[in-house]
Each structure stands twice: as structure tokens, then as C-alpha cells.
Amino acid sequence: MNTTVNPNKALWEKGDFTRIAATMRESGETLVQKLGITKGLKVLDLGCGDGTTALPEAKLGADVLGIDIAQNLVEAGKRRAAKQGLTNLKFQEGDATNLKQVPDNSFDLVVSIFGAMFAPKPFEVAKAMVRVTRPGGRIVMGNWIPNDPTFVARLLKISSNYTPPPPEGFVSPMTWGIENNVIERFAAAGIPAERVSFTRDTFTFNFQGTPSAYVDEFRKYYGPTMNAFEAAEKQGRAAELQKELEELFNSQNKSQDATSIPATFLRVTVAV
Ligand SMILES: C[S@@+](CC[C@H](N)C(=O)[O-])C[C@H]1O[C@@H](n2cnc3c(N)ncnc32)[C@H](O)[C@@H]1O
């Protein structure tokens, strides 16, 4: 039996990402509306979580497969699809670094919204996404941008200031938000730069509660923030981290009576 822990999988199975995903639904739907989805289009939603974008894709009539490395999120996605009677949406456990269960040229559209960016080995990920997309098809990625002044980049930056340095050779997921890196990765997968285009877009997180209560959701349920708090507690710095996050969430909140926080991301479109 193989008992080696995959830290990438363990990070996302930790806590309960569905609690955060529940605050991402409106922007997920808005984004899917922009993807030109038509009835019968074959769509792979990679790093799909519990289906924030996969469900709206299926509701537009696409034939959707959601793949995610986290078993608990795949199960949550299946429950959501069943509840909504979406028979054209399937979920499977799988790894974006190889997509080994997926045959070549299987999809018209591969969508990965803040998903594949979190897989290790970015060159392998680009290669796998290109391999499973049919010639003439498209890949659309949503990637957070390093050093961006908005919410998620700052949340991840603050968290990383409390966690031990990553192992040597680790490539930060945030590098998927740098255009030259994206071009280089798809070029290595055989896609020339002129077939990769970029646009900045906004994703808004909506939570029915105060910004401080939203920080608590991240502290209790979001793997990267949970890890940051565990590390901060060992250093006696948990209160400091809590304060930094509350300042961030409060300063970014646009709502008077709940929490609504916009975040800028890089939308990447690849013509395969
Ligand atoms: C920030 S969440 C986004 C989930 C979903 N796309 C959404 O917008 O709600 C990142 C997702 O990527 C998945 N993920 C991370 N590494 C992966 C990998 N190597 N292969 C497949 N999925 C992965 C995680 O399990 C998690 O569901």
C-alpha cells in the first residue's frame, strides 16, 4: 500500500473549502457567462472544488467533467449536482499534473479557475491541459496575481509570512499570475505566444456576516490559512496574524451590512 502523503492533496482536503466556496458563487456564475458555453460543449473544469463554476457550466447545457485532487470536494460536488438534478455533470478525483485518466483531445474547453494554479509542476500542468484539449479548443484559467494590492494576493502573502519556507525547488502557485511565466509554460507545451491572451478580471467574495466573522471562516476552514495559524501558534504569533487579517478584510470590504470583497485576477485564454 502506498502511504506517502501528497502535501498538495492534503492541503486542500484540510478543513472544508466548501465554506469558502459558498462565498464565491455569484462571481463564479458571472465568469461562466463570459465563456461562450453552448449546449453539448465538452467542458473539463479542472481544480473544480465543489463546482462553483462547474454547476453553472452544466446549467448552460455543457457536458461537464469536474476533476479535483481533494476527495472531500469531489464528494461535495457530486452532492450539489445531484441536488440540482444535473445529469450532464460528473465529478472525479484526479491530479492536474498528469490528468492520467483523461484521453488526449477530449474537451472543447478546459476551465480552471484558481484551480490548476495550485498544482505543483506548472510545466506538467500546462502540458496536461493542452493534451486533453482538442485542436481548435480553448483553455481558460483564472489565476491570482502576485503582489497585487487586492484581497487574495494579500491574504496569501500574509499567510506565507507566518509559515516555514517551502522546500527547495518549490514553484509558487502565484507565478501563474505572471504573463511571461504563463507564456513560457504553454510554449513548452507547443502553444506559440500569440495564441495566449490575457485580461484582468474581478472576482467578489460575498459573506453574510462581518469581516471578522469571515476571517474566522478562513481560520477554521481554509487550508492555507489554517496552516498559517498553526505555524503562528507555535511561534506565539497567532494574535498578530489574526489582527493583520482582520485589518485586511475590513479595509477591503465594500459592504455596509455584510462582507463583500473584490479581488483582481488574471484571466488567461489559450487557443489550442
Ligand atoms: C482555491 S480552490 C478553487 C476551487 C474552484 N475552482 C472554485 O473556484 O471554487 C483550489 C482547488 O484546486 C484544487 N487542486 C489543487 N491542486 C490540484 C491538483 N494538483 N489537481 C487537481 N486539483 C487541484 C483544490 O483541491 C481546490 O479544490
mmCIF file of N, CA, C and O in Angstrom, residues 189-259:
data_model
loop_
_atom_site.group_PDB
_atom_site.id
_atom_site.type_symbol
_atom_site.label_atom_id
_atom_site.label_comp_id
_atom_site.label_asym_id
_atom_site.label_seq_id
_atom_site.Cartn_x
_atom_site.Cartn_y
_atom_site.Cartn_z
ATOM 1 N N ALA A 189 4.569 23.521 -23.987
ATOM 2 C CA ALA A 189 3.550 22.515 -24.329
ATOM 3 C C ALA A 189 3.144 22.626 -25.797
ATOM 4 O O ALA A 189 2.165 22.002 -26.226
ATOM 5 N N GLY A 190 3.883 23.468 -26.564
ATOM 6 C CA GLY A 190 3.662 23.529 -28.020
ATOM 7 C C GLY A 190 2.726 24.637 -28.478
ATOM 8 O O GLY A 190 2.315 24.651 -29.643
ATOM 9 N N ILE A 191 2.379 25.565 -27.585
ATOM 10 C CA ILE A 191 1.447 26.643 -27.967
ATOM 11 C C ILE A 191 2.224 27.952 -28.119
ATOM 12 O O ILE A 191 2.775 28.467 -27.135
ATOM 13 N N PRO A 192 2.262 28.526 -29.331
ATOM 14 C CA PRO A 192 3.000 29.784 -29.506
ATOM 15 C C PRO A 192 2.361 30.949 -28.741
ATOM 16 O O PRO A 192 1.148 30.956 -28.502
ATOM 17 N N ALA A 193 3.204 31.930 -28.407
ATOM 18 C CA ALA A 193 2.772 33.043 -27.541
ATOM 19 C C ALA A 193 1.549 33.773 -28.099
ATOM 20 O O ALA A 193 0.691 34.216 -27.335
ATOM 21 N N GLU A 194 1.453 33.895 -29.431
ATOM 22 C CA GLU A 194 0.331 34.673 -29.984
ATOM 23 C C GLU A 194 -1.022 33.990 -29.779
ATOM 24 O O GLU A 194 -2.067 34.592 -29.995
ATOM 25 N N ARG A 195 -0.998 32.740 -29.318
ATOM 26 C CA ARG A 195 -2.280 32.062 -29.060
ATOM 27 C C ARG A 195 -2.674 32.113 -27.568
ATOM 28 O O ARG A 195 -3.620 31.469 -27.139
ATOM 29 N N VAL A 196 -1.880 32.888 -26.805
ATOM 30 C CA VAL A 196 -2.183 33.043 -25.369
ATOM 31 C C VAL A 196 -2.552 34.509 -25.134
ATOM 32 O O VAL A 196 -1.777 35.397 -25.473
ATOM 33 N N SER A 197 -3.740 34.751 -24.589
ATOM 34 C CA SER A 197 -4.132 36.148 -24.346
ATOM 35 C C SER A 197 -4.529 36.335 -22.884
ATOM 36 O O SER A 197 -4.873 35.375 -22.186
ATOM 37 N N PHE A 198 -4.480 37.601 -22.459
ATOM 38 C CA PHE A 198 -4.652 37.915 -21.041
ATOM 39 C C PHE A 198 -5.635 39.053 -20.853
ATOM 40 O O PHE A 198 -5.643 39.998 -21.643
ATOM 41 N N THR A 199 -6.406 38.953 -19.787
ATOM 42 C CA THR A 199 -7.229 40.097 -19.396
ATOM 43 C C THR A 199 -7.343 40.103 -17.871
ATOM 44 O O THR A 199 -7.249 39.060 -17.235
ATOM 45 N N ARG A 200 -7.490 41.299 -17.304
ATOM 46 C CA ARG A 200 -7.688 41.402 -15.845
ATOM 47 C C ARG A 200 -9.186 41.364 -15.574
ATOM 48 O O ARG A 200 -9.949 42.000 -16.294
ATOM 49 N N ASP A 201 -9.575 40.634 -14.564
ATOM 50 C CA ASP A 201 -10.985 40.496 -14.233
ATOM 51 C C ASP A 201 -11.115 40.610 -12.716
ATOM 52 O O ASP A 201 -10.099 40.608 -12.001
ATOM 53 N N THR A 202 -12.352 40.672 -12.235
ATOM 54 C CA THR A 202 -12.573 40.815 -10.786
ATOM 55 C C THR A 202 -13.494 39.713 -10.294
ATOM 56 O O THR A 202 -14.480 39.378 -10.949
ATOM 57 N N PHE A 203 -13.149 39.165 -9.153
ATOM 58 C CA PHE A 203 -13.961 38.130 -8.508
ATOM 59 C C PHE A 203 -14.343 38.688 -7.134
ATOM 60 O O PHE A 203 -13.477 39.171 -6.404
ATOM 61 N N THR A 204 -15.629 38.641 -6.788
ATOM 62 C CA THR A 204 -16.048 39.217 -5.496
ATOM 63 C C THR A 204 -16.487 38.115 -4.535
ATOM 64 O O THR A 204 -17.267 37.237 -4.890
ATOM 65 N N PHE A 205 -15.960 38.185 -3.327
ATOM 66 C CA PHE A 205 -16.299 37.241 -2.261
ATOM 67 C C PHE A 205 -17.408 37.874 -1.418
ATOM 68 O O PHE A 205 -17.216 38.976 -0.886
ATOM 69 N N ASN A 206 -18.547 37.198 -1.306
ATOM 70 C CA ASN A 206 -19.682 37.732 -0.547
ATOM 71 C C ASN A 206 -19.998 36.835 0.637
ATOM 72 O O ASN A 206 -20.285 35.651 0.461
ATOM 73 N N PHE A 207 -19.972 37.420 1.833
ATOM 74 C CA PHE A 207 -20.219 36.646 3.062
ATOM 75 C C PHE A 207 -21.282 37.366 3.890
ATOM 76 O O PHE A 207 -21.197 38.586 4.086
ATOM 77 N N GLN A 208 -22.269 36.595 4.371
ATOM 78 C CA GLN A 208 -23.344 37.187 5.179
ATOM 79 C C GLN A 208 -22.905 37.285 6.632
ATOM 80 O O GLN A 208 -23.339 36.529 7.485
ATOM 81 N N GLY A 209 -22.048 38.204 6.930
ATOM 82 C CA GLY A 209 -21.558 38.384 8.302
ATOM 83 C C GLY A 209 -20.501 39.468 8.268
ATOM 84 O O GLY A 209 -20.210 40.033 7.204
ATOM 85 N N THR A 210 -19.904 39.738 9.411
ATOM 86 C CA THR A 210 -18.901 40.808 9.479
ATOM 87 C C THR A 210 -17.576 40.335 8.872
ATOM 88 O O THR A 210 -17.323 39.116 8.780
ATOM 89 N N PRO A 211 -16.692 41.271 8.505
ATOM 90 C CA PRO A 211 -15.362 40.858 8.039
ATOM 91 C C PRO A 211 -14.626 40.000 9.066
ATOM 92 O O PRO A 211 -13.943 39.036 8.700
ATOM 93 N N SER A 212 -14.795 40.300 10.366
ATOM 94 C CA SER A 212 -14.108 39.492 11.395
ATOM 95 C C SER A 212 -14.635 38.058 11.415
ATOM 96 O O SER A 212 -13.873 37.102 11.573
ATOM 97 N N ALA A 213 -15.956 37.916 11.244
ATOM 98 C CA ALA A 213 -16.529 36.555 11.199
ATOM 99 C C ALA A 213 -16.030 35.825 9.950
ATOM 100 O O ALA A 213 -15.841 34.598 9.966
ATOM 101 N N TYR A 214 -15.790 36.581 8.878
ATOM 102 C CA TYR A 214 -15.263 35.966 7.644
ATOM 103 C C TYR A 214 -13.815 35.503 7.863
ATOM 104 O O TYR A 214 -13.429 34.428 7.400
ATOM 105 N N VAL A 215 -13.029 36.272 8.593
ATOM 106 C CA VAL A 215 -11.663 35.828 8.949
ATOM 107 C C VAL A 215 -11.756 34.491 9.683
ATOM 108 O O VAL A 215 -10.988 33.554 9.402
ATOM 109 N N ASP A 216 -12.726 34.376 10.596
ATOM 110 C CA ASP A 216 -12.872 33.115 11.348
ATOM 111 C C ASP A 216 -13.169 31.939 10.426
ATOM 112 O O ASP A 216 -12.709 30.822 10.671
ATOM 113 N N GLU A 217 -13.959 32.177 9.379
ATOM 114 C CA GLU A 217 -14.231 31.107 8.409
ATOM 115 C C GLU A 217 -12.921 30.617 7.791
ATOM 116 O O GLU A 217 -12.682 29.419 7.659
ATOM 117 N N PHE A 218 -12.081 31.566 7.382
ATOM 118 C CA PHE A 218 -10.790 31.195 6.784
ATOM 119 C C PHE A 218 -9.930 30.465 7.817
ATOM 120 O O PHE A 218 -9.270 29.474 7.507
ATOM 121 N N ARG A 219 -9.928 30.950 9.052
ATOM 122 C CA ARG A 219 -9.090 30.351 10.109
ATOM 123 C C ARG A 219 -9.511 28.908 10.396
ATOM 124 O O ARG A 219 -8.689 28.038 10.645
ATOM 125 N N LYS A 220 -10.843 28.664 10.322
ATOM 126 C CA LYS A 220 -11.345 27.321 10.664
ATOM 127 C C LYS A 220 -11.378 26.368 9.480
ATOM 128 O O LYS A 220 -11.309 25.154 9.656
ATOM 129 N N TYR A 221 -11.557 26.896 8.240
ATOM 130 C CA TYR A 221 -11.885 26.007 7.128
ATOM 131 C C TYR A 221 -10.982 26.062 5.908
ATOM 132 O O TYR A 221 -11.081 25.207 5.039
ATOM 133 N N TYR A 222 -10.137 27.086 5.760
ATOM 134 C CA TYR A 222 -9.350 27.265 4.521
ATOM 135 C C TYR A 222 -7.914 26.783 4.763
ATOM 136 O O TYR A 222 -7.162 27.411 5.552
ATOM 137 N N GLY A 223 -7.536 25.668 4.116
ATOM 138 C CA GLY A 223 -6.237 25.013 4.358
ATOM 139 C C GLY A 223 -5.050 25.960 4.505
ATOM 140 O O GLY A 223 -4.339 25.917 5.523
ATOM 141 N N PRO A 224 -4.782 26.840 3.518
ATOM 142 C CA PRO A 224 -3.607 27.707 3.626
ATOM 143 C C PRO A 224 -3.640 28.611 4.869
ATOM 144 O O PRO A 224 -2.608 28.813 5.526
ATOM 145 N N THR A 225 -4.836 29.125 5.227
ATOM 146 C CA THR A 225 -4.926 29.982 6.418
ATOM 147 C C THR A 225 -4.815 29.129 7.689
ATOM 148 O O THR A 225 -4.202 29.548 8.679
ATOM 149 N N MET A 226 -5.384 27.927 7.661
ATOM 150 C CA MET A 226 -5.265 27.028 8.823
ATOM 151 C C MET A 226 -3.790 26.726 9.092
ATOM 152 O O MET A 226 -3.334 26.762 10.236
ATOM 153 N N ASN A 227 -3.044 26.451 8.013
ATOM 154 C CA ASN A 227 -1.607 26.163 8.175
ATOM 155 C C ASN A 227 -0.862 27.371 8.735
ATOM 156 O O ASN A 227 0.025 27.234 9.582
ATOM 157 N N ALA A 228 -1.246 28.558 8.258
ATOM 158 C CA ALA A 228 -0.579 29.772 8.743
ATOM 159 C C ALA A 228 -0.835 29.940 10.235
ATOM 160 O O ALA A 228 0.085 30.259 11.006
ATOM 161 N N PHE A 229 -2.086 29.704 10.675
ATOM 162 C CA PHE A 229 -2.382 29.838 12.104
ATOM 163 C C PHE A 229 -1.655 28.776 12.928
ATOM 164 O O PHE A 229 -1.155 29.069 14.015
ATOM 165 N N GLU A 230 -1.586 27.551 12.404
ATOM 166 C CA GLU A 230 -0.862 26.500 13.145
ATOM 167 C C GLU A 230 0.588 26.907 13.352
ATOM 168 O O GLU A 230 1.146 26.767 14.438
ATOM 169 N N ALA A 231 1.212 27.442 12.288
ATOM 170 C CA ALA A 231 2.616 27.866 12.389
ATOM 171 C C ALA A 231 2.739 29.070 13.318
ATOM 172 O O ALA A 231 3.648 29.141 14.156
ATOM 173 N N ALA A 232 1.784 30.016 13.197
ATOM 174 C CA ALA A 232 1.835 31.228 14.032
ATOM 175 C C ALA A 232 1.669 30.868 15.510
ATOM 176 O O ALA A 232 2.335 31.451 16.378
ATOM 177 N N GLU A 233 0.781 29.897 15.808
ATOM 178 C CA GLU A 233 0.574 29.488 17.202
ATOM 179 C C GLU A 233 1.880 28.965 17.807
ATOM 180 O O GLU A 233 2.233 29.297 18.934
ATOM 181 N N LYS A 234 2.615 28.183 17.012
ATOM 182 C CA LYS A 234 3.894 27.633 17.513
ATOM 183 C C LYS A 234 4.880 28.753 17.834
ATOM 184 O O LYS A 234 5.733 28.611 18.701
ATOM 185 N N GLN A 235 4.769 29.869 17.101
ATOM 186 C CA GLN A 235 5.690 30.996 17.327
ATOM 187 C C GLN A 235 5.099 32.019 18.304
ATOM 188 O O GLN A 235 5.664 33.096 18.495
ATOM 189 N N GLY A 236 3.911 31.728 18.881
ATOM 190 C CA GLY A 236 3.237 32.677 19.770
ATOM 191 C C GLY A 236 2.783 33.921 19.020
ATOM 192 O O GLY A 236 2.685 35.007 19.602
ATOM 193 N N ARG A 237 2.473 33.794 17.711
ATOM 194 C CA ARG A 237 2.125 34.976 16.899
ATOM 195 C C ARG A 237 0.704 34.900 16.324
ATOM 196 O O ARG A 237 0.384 35.642 15.390
ATOM 197 N N ALA A 238 -0.134 34.021 16.896
ATOM 198 C CA ALA A 238 -1.474 33.848 16.315
ATOM 199 C C ALA A 238 -2.300 35.130 16.414
ATOM 200 O O ALA A 238 -3.025 35.483 15.469
ATOM 201 N N ALA A 239 -2.175 35.857 17.542
ATOM 202 C CA ALA A 239 -2.960 37.098 17.714
ATOM 203 C C ALA A 239 -2.527 38.139 16.685
ATOM 204 O O ALA A 239 -3.356 38.878 16.136
ATOM 205 N N GLU A 240 -1.227 38.156 16.401
ATOM 206 C CA GLU A 240 -0.681 39.094 15.408
ATOM 207 C C GLU A 240 -1.255 38.788 14.009
ATOM 208 O O GLU A 240 -1.664 39.691 13.275
ATOM 209 N N LEU A 241 -1.295 37.488 13.683
ATOM 210 C CA LEU A 241 -1.841 37.082 12.380
ATOM 211 C C LEU A 241 -3.327 37.434 12.291
ATOM 212 O O LEU A 241 -3.795 37.974 11.284
ATOM 213 N N GLN A 242 -4.061 37.134 13.371
ATOM 214 C CA GLN A 242 -5.499 37.452 13.405
ATOM 215 C C GLN A 242 -5.711 38.948 13.146
ATOM 216 O O GLN A 242 -6.554 39.344 12.349
ATOM 217 N N LYS A 243 -4.903 39.775 13.813
ATOM 218 C CA LYS A 243 -5.040 41.237 13.688
ATOM 219 C C LYS A 243 -4.746 41.687 12.244
ATOM 220 O O LYS A 243 -5.489 42.469 11.664
ATOM 221 N N GLU A 244 -3.676 41.134 11.675
ATOM 222 C CA GLU A 244 -3.318 41.510 10.295
ATOM 223 C C GLU A 244 -4.440 41.160 9.327
ATOM 224 O O GLU A 244 -4.770 41.922 8.429
ATOM 225 N N LEU A 245 -5.030 39.955 9.536
ATOM 226 C CA LEU A 245 -6.100 39.524 8.624
ATOM 227 C C LEU A 245 -7.358 40.363 8.824
ATOM 228 O O LEU A 245 -8.018 40.749 7.863
ATOM 229 N N GLU A 246 -7.680 40.671 10.082
ATOM 230 C CA GLU A 246 -8.880 41.492 10.320
ATOM 231 C C GLU A 246 -8.708 42.862 9.686
ATOM 232 O O GLU A 246 -9.638 43.409 9.096
ATOM 233 N N GLU A 247 -7.506 43.422 9.773
ATOM 234 C CA GLU A 247 -7.248 44.724 9.136
ATOM 235 C C GLU A 247 -7.436 44.617 7.624
ATOM 236 O O GLU A 247 -8.041 45.468 6.989
ATOM 237 N N LEU A 248 -6.889 43.540 7.051
ATOM 238 C CA LEU A 248 -7.015 43.344 5.597
ATOM 239 C C LEU A 248 -8.487 43.212 5.192
ATOM 240 O O LEU A 248 -8.958 43.903 4.287
ATOM 241 N N PHE A 249 -9.214 42.303 5.860
ATOM 242 C CA PHE A 249 -10.610 42.036 5.482
ATOM 243 C C PHE A 249 -11.451 43.311 5.651
ATOM 244 O O PHE A 249 -12.283 43.629 4.810
ATOM 245 N N ASN A 250 -11.245 44.031 6.740
ATOM 246 C CA ASN A 250 -12.018 45.258 6.978
ATOM 247 C C ASN A 250 -11.704 46.321 5.941
ATOM 248 O O ASN A 250 -12.596 46.978 5.426
ATOM 249 N N SER A 251 -10.418 46.469 5.619
ATOM 250 C CA SER A 251 -10.045 47.547 4.693
ATOM 251 C C SER A 251 -10.516 47.253 3.269
ATOM 252 O O SER A 251 -10.739 48.164 2.487
ATOM 253 N N GLN A 252 -10.697 45.976 2.926
ATOM 254 C CA GLN A 252 -11.099 45.622 1.562
ATOM 255 C C GLN A 252 -12.617 45.502 1.408
ATOM 256 O O GLN A 252 -13.123 45.385 0.299
ATOM 257 N N ASN A 253 -13.325 45.496 2.534
ATOM 258 C CA ASN A 253 -14.777 45.274 2.484
ATOM 259 C C ASN A 253 -15.521 46.473 1.885
ATOM 260 O O ASN A 253 -15.297 47.599 2.275
ATOM 261 N N LYS A 254 -16.424 46.177 0.941
ATOM 262 C CA LYS A 254 -17.178 47.248 0.284
ATOM 263 C C LYS A 254 -18.629 47.307 0.773
ATOM 264 O O LYS A 254 -19.407 48.113 0.283
ATOM 265 N N SER A 255 -19.014 46.392 1.674
ATOM 266 C CA SER A 255 -20.414 46.347 2.093
ATOM 267 C C SER A 255 -20.585 47.041 3.448
ATOM 268 O O SER A 255 -19.692 47.004 4.287
ATOM 269 N N GLN A 256 -21.767 47.624 3.660
ATOM 270 C CA GLN A 256 -22.057 48.291 4.944
ATOM 271 C C GLN A 256 -22.547 47.282 5.973
ATOM 272 O O GLN A 256 -22.216 47.385 7.146
ATOM 273 N N ASP A 257 -23.386 46.306 5.520
ATOM 274 C CA ASP A 257 -24.060 45.449 6.498
ATOM 275 C C ASP A 257 -23.648 43.982 6.430
ATOM 276 O O ASP A 257 -24.155 43.163 7.176
ATOM 277 N N ALA A 258 -22.709 43.639 5.523
ATOM 278 C CA ALA A 258 -22.197 42.256 5.453
ATOM 279 C C ALA A 258 -20.756 42.368 4.969
ATOM 280 O O ALA A 258 -20.095 43.367 5.238
ATOM 281 N N THR A 259 -20.265 41.358 4.250
ATOM 282 C CA THR A 259 -18.892 41.444 3.741
ATOM 283 C C THR A 259 -18.904 41.179 2.239
ATOM 284 O O THR A 259 -19.448 40.159 1.784
#
